[in-house]
Amino acid sequence: MPDASWSLIIHGGAKTIDPDRATANRAGCLAAVEIGAAILSEGGSALDAVEAAIRQLEEDNSFNAGYGAVANTDGNVELDAAIMDGTTLDLGAVAAATKIEHPISVARLLLEERATLLVGDGADRFAASRGFRERGNAPSSQLDDDHDTVGAVARDQHGHMAAGSSTGGLQGQLPGRVGDSPLPGCGLYADDAVGAVSISGDGESIARVTLAARLMSTLEDQPLKVALQRAFLRLERIGGEAGMIALDRRGNFGVMHNSDHFAIALASSQLQPVAALHRDELKEMFDHD
Ligand code: ASP
């Protein structure tokens, strides 16, 4: 039975946030969560809310995704994005795309295709064939060498869940390098029966420990807090920085990070939109941080 409750949490990267970038990070995260919350409060789907929130973050060049993406060693941008439907376990993802204006929306269209992941020129051509506008492939942001990937996780009033991510990867990355963000079980996962998660951080480390998969498997029979702790224990084995936003299947929130800061915002049928960047703010929201 639908319980008419919904939850949405988004992130703008696990990173160190300079004081002069705090306001932009906070405002950008709040704007994204408000757009997604409007969809969910009107009975819209988790997929629509995740896509809309991430589109907003892709448009904001304070974040390393979409328009704000950083450059690789050639001075070009390469974009990765993914979205997962927790009801059907469908995945749509693009990686190392160079011309896509809104990679999360191209990923969303791929949910309807047999292919789950298109890379490079194939992703660009698929987007063009579906009428997507091109983005120039010069970087438009001057972000520091830090993590700014964006992501969102939602549960709608029908109990359906979705997770998404979008990134320009790492500043100065090798051309063709792809991190965890478009890979299921690494940078994201969603399953209505269990929960959903989206991650930012050191892509190679996150992929090597399949961080999202680790969280999901613990979450099958443990509370979200324990699942987050165990996922971080696994990451500690090899080291690396990460921030995770998650929901359990009932829509309870979880956030954990080992980066200096983690830009997040959340809202639910019970909670007005609120943003946080600092550990002590998160601690107030989640006593397990
Ligand atoms: N995880 C992303 C990547 O490795 C980077 C980030 O989170 O900013 O591509």
Short mmCIF file of C-alpha atoms and ligand atoms in Angstrom, two decimals:
data_model
loop_
_atom_site.label_atom_id
_atom_site.label_comp_id
_atom_site.label_asym_id
_atom_site.label_seq_id
_atom_site.Cartn_x
_atom_site.Cartn_y
_atom_site.Cartn_z
CA MET A 1 0.00 0.00 0.00
CA PRO A 2 1.36 3.43 -0.82
CA ASP A 3 2.06 5.29 2.42
CA ALA A 4 2.19 8.74 0.80
CA SER A 5 5.58 9.43 2.34
CA TRP A 6 8.60 10.32 0.23
CA SER A 7 12.29 11.12 0.77
CA LEU A 8 14.99 12.75 -1.32
CA ILE A 9 18.67 13.30 -0.61
CA ILE A 10 21.18 14.82 -2.99
CA HIS A 11 24.92 15.55 -2.85
CA GLY A 12 27.31 17.97 -4.50
CA GLY A 13 30.51 16.10 -3.74
CA ALA A 14 32.69 14.75 -0.95
CA LYS A 15 35.55 17.25 -0.84
CA THR A 16 37.20 20.13 0.96
CA ILE A 17 35.00 23.20 0.60
CA ASP A 18 36.80 26.53 0.78
CA PRO A 19 34.88 29.06 2.90
CA ASP A 20 34.37 31.25 -0.16
CA ARG A 21 32.63 28.38 -1.95
CA ALA A 22 30.38 27.36 0.94
CA THR A 23 27.47 29.61 0.04
CA ALA A 24 27.40 28.48 -3.59
CA ASN A 25 27.58 24.83 -2.57
CA ARG A 26 24.79 25.21 -0.05
CA ALA A 27 22.56 27.18 -2.42
CA GLY A 28 23.20 24.77 -5.31
CA CYS A 29 22.32 21.73 -3.21
CA LEU A 30 19.18 23.36 -1.83
CA ALA A 31 17.99 24.39 -5.30
CA ALA A 32 18.39 20.82 -6.53
CA VAL A 33 16.58 19.24 -3.59
CA GLU A 34 13.73 21.73 -3.87
CA ILE A 35 13.16 20.82 -7.52
CA GLY A 36 13.09 17.11 -6.72
CA ALA A 37 10.93 17.63 -3.63
CA ALA A 38 8.32 19.50 -5.67
CA ILE A 39 8.02 16.46 -7.95
CA LEU A 40 7.78 13.95 -5.11
CA SER A 41 5.30 15.95 -3.05
CA GLU A 42 2.95 16.02 -6.02
CA GLY A 43 3.09 12.25 -6.33
CA GLY A 44 5.81 12.18 -9.02
CA SER A 45 8.25 9.30 -9.45
CA ALA A 46 11.59 8.76 -7.77
CA LEU A 47 13.20 8.56 -11.24
CA ASP A 48 11.77 11.93 -12.25
CA ALA A 49 12.92 13.52 -8.99
CA VAL A 50 16.46 12.11 -9.27
CA GLU A 51 16.78 13.20 -12.90
CA ALA A 52 15.43 16.71 -12.24
CA ALA A 53 17.62 17.27 -9.18
CA ILE A 54 20.74 16.14 -11.03
CA ARG A 55 19.89 18.25 -14.09
CA GLN A 56 19.81 21.26 -11.80
CA LEU A 57 23.24 20.36 -10.39
CA GLU A 58 24.60 19.79 -13.93
CA GLU A 59 23.52 23.32 -14.81
CA ASP A 60 25.29 24.84 -11.83
CA ASN A 61 28.96 25.29 -12.60
CA SER A 62 29.92 25.23 -8.93
CA PHE A 63 29.79 21.46 -9.36
CA ASN A 64 31.94 19.13 -11.41
CA ALA A 65 29.17 17.71 -13.58
CA GLY A 66 27.53 18.77 -16.83
CA TYR A 67 28.36 22.43 -17.45
CA GLY A 68 30.75 22.67 -14.54
CA ALA A 69 32.82 19.63 -15.52
CA VAL A 70 36.60 19.80 -15.11
CA ALA A 71 39.16 19.13 -17.84
CA ASN A 72 41.27 16.06 -18.55
CA THR A 73 44.96 16.21 -19.57
CA ASP A 74 43.91 17.19 -23.11
CA GLY A 75 41.93 20.14 -21.74
CA ASN A 76 38.62 18.49 -22.68
CA VAL A 77 35.69 17.38 -20.59
CA GLU A 78 34.50 13.80 -20.46
CA LEU A 79 31.21 13.19 -18.71
CA ASP A 80 29.92 10.14 -16.84
CA ALA A 81 26.39 9.71 -15.50
CA ALA A 82 24.06 6.92 -14.45
CA ILE A 83 20.56 6.40 -13.17
CA MET A 84 19.09 3.24 -11.68
CA ASP A 85 15.45 2.24 -11.30
CA GLY A 86 15.01 0.38 -8.02
CA THR A 87 11.76 -1.23 -9.12
CA THR A 88 12.98 -2.90 -12.33
CA LEU A 89 16.74 -2.79 -11.60
CA ASP A 90 17.15 -1.13 -14.99
CA LEU A 91 20.31 0.91 -15.38
CA GLY A 92 21.09 3.66 -17.87
CA ALA A 93 24.62 5.07 -18.01
CA VAL A 94 27.02 7.04 -20.18
CA ALA A 95 30.77 7.41 -19.76
CA ALA A 96 33.49 9.55 -21.34
CA ALA A 97 30.85 11.40 -23.34
CA THR A 98 32.15 14.69 -24.69
CA LYS A 99 29.22 16.49 -26.24
CA ILE A 100 26.22 15.80 -24.06
CA GLU A 101 24.46 18.73 -22.45
CA HIS A 102 22.63 16.77 -19.75
CA PRO A 103 24.26 13.35 -19.32
CA ILE A 104 21.78 12.30 -16.62
CA SER A 105 18.89 12.67 -19.08
CA VAL A 106 20.69 10.64 -21.72
CA ALA A 107 21.29 7.98 -19.06
CA ARG A 108 17.58 8.12 -18.23
CA LEU A 109 16.66 7.43 -21.86
CA LEU A 110 18.96 4.43 -21.84
CA LEU A 111 16.70 2.85 -19.19
CA GLU A 112 14.45 1.96 -22.12
CA GLU A 113 17.21 0.39 -24.21
CA ARG A 114 18.84 -3.01 -24.03
CA ALA A 115 22.29 -1.45 -23.62
CA THR A 116 22.92 -0.21 -20.09
CA LEU A 117 26.15 1.75 -20.68
CA LEU A 118 27.30 3.69 -23.74
CA VAL A 119 30.76 5.26 -23.87
CA GLY A 120 32.51 8.04 -25.78
CA ASP A 121 31.41 8.63 -29.33
CA GLY A 122 28.66 6.02 -29.00
CA ALA A 123 27.11 7.94 -26.12
CA ASP A 124 27.41 11.25 -27.98
CA ARG A 125 25.82 9.76 -31.11
CA PHE A 126 22.96 8.18 -29.15
CA ALA A 127 22.26 11.55 -27.51
CA ALA A 128 22.32 13.38 -30.85
CA SER A 129 19.98 10.79 -32.38
CA ARG A 130 17.48 11.53 -29.58
CA GLY A 131 17.64 15.27 -30.18
CA PHE A 132 19.85 16.30 -27.25
CA ARG A 133 21.62 19.62 -27.63
CA GLU A 134 25.40 19.55 -27.67
CA ARG A 135 27.53 21.14 -25.03
CA GLY A 136 30.93 22.49 -26.10
CA ASN A 137 33.66 20.26 -24.76
CA ALA A 138 35.71 23.00 -23.12
CA PRO A 139 35.57 23.04 -19.33
CA SER A 140 33.50 25.90 -17.96
CA SER A 141 34.57 25.63 -14.35
CA GLN A 142 37.77 26.44 -12.52
CA LEU A 143 37.23 23.92 -9.76
CA ASP A 144 40.07 22.71 -7.60
CA ASP A 145 41.43 19.23 -7.87
CA ASP A 146 38.77 17.75 -5.61
CA HIS A 147 35.60 15.71 -5.68
CA ASP A 148 32.51 17.45 -6.91
CA THR A 149 30.52 14.66 -8.46
CA VAL A 150 26.79 15.10 -7.91
CA GLY A 151 24.20 12.50 -7.02
CA ALA A 152 20.66 11.92 -5.81
CA VAL A 153 18.65 9.17 -4.16
CA ALA A 154 14.85 9.16 -3.85
CA ARG A 155 11.91 7.15 -2.61
CA ASP A 156 8.53 8.19 -3.94
CA GLN A 157 5.04 7.91 -2.47
CA HIS A 158 4.61 4.48 -4.08
CA GLY A 159 7.73 3.10 -2.42
CA HIS A 160 9.72 3.15 -5.67
CA MET A 161 13.36 4.07 -5.36
CA ALA A 162 15.98 5.53 -7.72
CA ALA A 163 19.61 6.60 -7.56
CA GLY A 164 21.66 8.73 -9.92
CA SER A 165 25.10 10.25 -10.35
CA SER A 166 26.82 12.66 -12.74
CA THR A 167 30.44 13.77 -12.94
CA GLY A 168 33.26 15.21 -14.98
CA GLY A 169 35.56 12.71 -13.26
CA LEU A 170 38.83 13.93 -11.80
CA GLN A 171 40.61 17.14 -12.73
CA GLY A 172 43.50 16.28 -15.05
CA GLN A 173 42.40 12.67 -15.50
CA LEU A 174 43.74 10.61 -18.39
CA PRO A 175 41.57 10.83 -21.50
CA GLY A 176 39.21 7.85 -21.42
CA ARG A 177 39.48 7.38 -17.66
CA VAL A 178 36.18 6.35 -16.07
CA GLY A 179 35.67 6.19 -12.30
CA ASP A 180 32.94 4.66 -10.17
CA SER A 181 30.12 7.07 -10.95
CA PRO A 182 28.47 5.30 -13.92
CA LEU A 183 29.12 1.78 -12.60
CA PRO A 184 26.34 -0.08 -10.74
CA GLY A 185 27.50 -1.50 -7.43
CA CYS A 186 30.38 0.99 -7.38
CA GLY A 187 29.10 4.60 -7.45
CA LEU A 188 25.38 3.87 -7.15
CA TYR A 189 22.68 1.26 -6.73
CA ALA A 190 18.91 1.15 -6.15
CA ASP A 191 16.60 -1.69 -5.22
CA ASP A 192 13.09 -1.02 -3.84
CA ALA A 193 13.38 -4.11 -1.64
CA VAL A 194 16.57 -2.88 0.05
CA GLY A 195 17.36 0.83 -0.43
CA ALA A 196 19.43 3.09 -2.65
CA VAL A 197 22.80 4.84 -2.57
CA SER A 198 24.90 7.35 -4.50
CA ILE A 199 28.59 8.00 -3.85
CA SER A 200 31.30 10.61 -4.45
CA GLY A 201 35.02 10.23 -3.90
CA ASP A 202 38.11 8.45 -5.20
CA GLY A 203 36.62 6.54 -8.09
CA GLU A 204 39.31 3.90 -8.40
CA SER A 205 39.14 3.03 -4.68
CA ILE A 206 35.32 3.02 -4.67
CA ALA A 207 35.25 0.70 -7.69
CA ARG A 208 37.89 -1.64 -6.30
CA VAL A 209 35.83 -2.31 -3.17
CA THR A 210 32.46 -2.13 -5.01
CA LEU A 211 31.35 0.28 -2.30
CA ALA A 212 27.68 0.60 -3.29
CA ALA A 213 27.32 -3.19 -3.50
CA ARG A 214 28.86 -3.55 -0.08
CA LEU A 215 26.35 -1.15 1.42
CA MET A 216 23.43 -2.83 -0.34
CA SER A 217 24.30 -6.33 0.76
CA THR A 218 24.60 -5.33 4.43
CA LEU A 219 21.39 -3.31 4.16
CA GLU A 220 19.46 -6.47 3.28
CA ASP A 221 19.37 -7.42 6.97
CA GLN A 222 20.98 -4.58 8.96
CA PRO A 223 20.06 -0.96 9.70
CA LEU A 224 21.39 1.72 7.35
CA LYS A 225 23.82 3.00 9.97
CA VAL A 226 25.51 -0.41 10.20
CA ALA A 227 25.55 -0.77 6.41
CA LEU A 228 27.30 2.59 6.05
CA GLN A 229 29.85 1.73 8.72
CA ARG A 230 30.67 -1.63 7.14
CA ALA A 231 31.03 -0.06 3.70
CA PHE A 232 33.57 2.41 5.12
CA LEU A 233 35.42 -0.39 6.91
CA ARG A 234 35.85 -2.09 3.56
CA LEU A 235 37.13 1.13 1.97
CA GLU A 236 39.63 1.54 4.81
CA ARG A 237 41.29 -1.69 3.71
CA ILE A 238 42.72 0.07 0.66
CA GLY A 239 42.28 3.72 1.66
CA GLY A 240 40.53 6.46 -0.25
CA GLU A 241 38.07 9.24 0.24
CA ALA A 242 34.31 8.87 -0.12
CA GLY A 243 30.96 10.34 0.78
CA MET A 244 27.78 8.27 0.63
CA ILE A 245 24.13 9.35 0.62
CA ALA A 246 21.60 6.58 1.10
CA LEU A 247 18.01 5.70 1.90
CA ASP A 248 16.73 2.46 3.32
CA ARG A 249 13.64 0.93 1.78
CA ARG A 250 11.37 2.83 4.18
CA GLY A 251 12.94 6.15 3.19
CA ASN A 252 15.13 6.72 6.25
CA PHE A 253 18.18 8.88 5.48
CA GLY A 254 21.83 7.97 5.89
CA VAL A 255 24.96 10.00 5.18
CA MET A 256 28.60 9.16 5.89
CA HIS A 257 31.88 10.58 4.61
CA ASN A 258 35.58 10.57 5.40
CA SER A 259 36.31 13.70 3.32
CA ASP A 260 36.72 17.07 5.06
CA HIS A 261 33.28 18.16 3.90
CA PHE A 262 30.30 16.68 2.11
CA ALA A 263 27.76 18.96 0.41
CA ILE A 264 24.29 17.47 0.82
CA ALA A 265 20.66 18.51 0.98
CA LEU A 266 17.60 16.51 1.88
CA ALA A 267 13.83 16.78 2.13
CA SER A 268 10.95 14.45 2.87
CA SER A 269 7.21 14.47 3.38
CA GLN A 270 8.04 15.28 7.02
CA LEU A 271 11.09 17.54 6.57
CA GLN A 272 11.51 20.88 4.83
CA PRO A 273 14.55 21.11 2.51
CA VAL A 274 17.79 21.56 4.44
CA ALA A 275 21.44 21.60 3.35
CA ALA A 276 24.65 20.70 5.19
CA LEU A 277 28.36 20.88 4.37
CA HIS A 278 30.18 20.35 7.63
CA ARG A 279 30.62 17.31 9.82
CA ASP A 280 29.00 18.97 12.84
CA GLU A 281 25.91 19.93 10.82
CA LEU A 282 25.60 16.36 9.59
CA LYS A 283 26.14 15.08 13.09
CA GLU A 284 23.15 17.04 14.23
CA MET A 285 21.04 15.42 11.51
CA PHE A 286 22.49 11.91 11.85
CA ASP A 287 23.84 10.84 15.17
CA HIS A 288 25.94 8.10 13.53
CA ASP A 289 28.27 10.40 11.57
N1 ASP B 1 33.92 9.56 -8.05
C1 ASP B 1 34.26 10.47 -9.13
C2 ASP B 1 35.21 9.80 -10.07
O1 ASP B 1 36.11 9.13 -9.59
C3 ASP B 1 34.89 11.72 -8.65
C4 ASP B 1 34.10 12.48 -7.65
O2 ASP B 1 33.39 11.94 -6.83
O3 ASP B 1 34.19 13.70 -7.70
O4 ASP B 1 35.12 9.99 -11.24
#
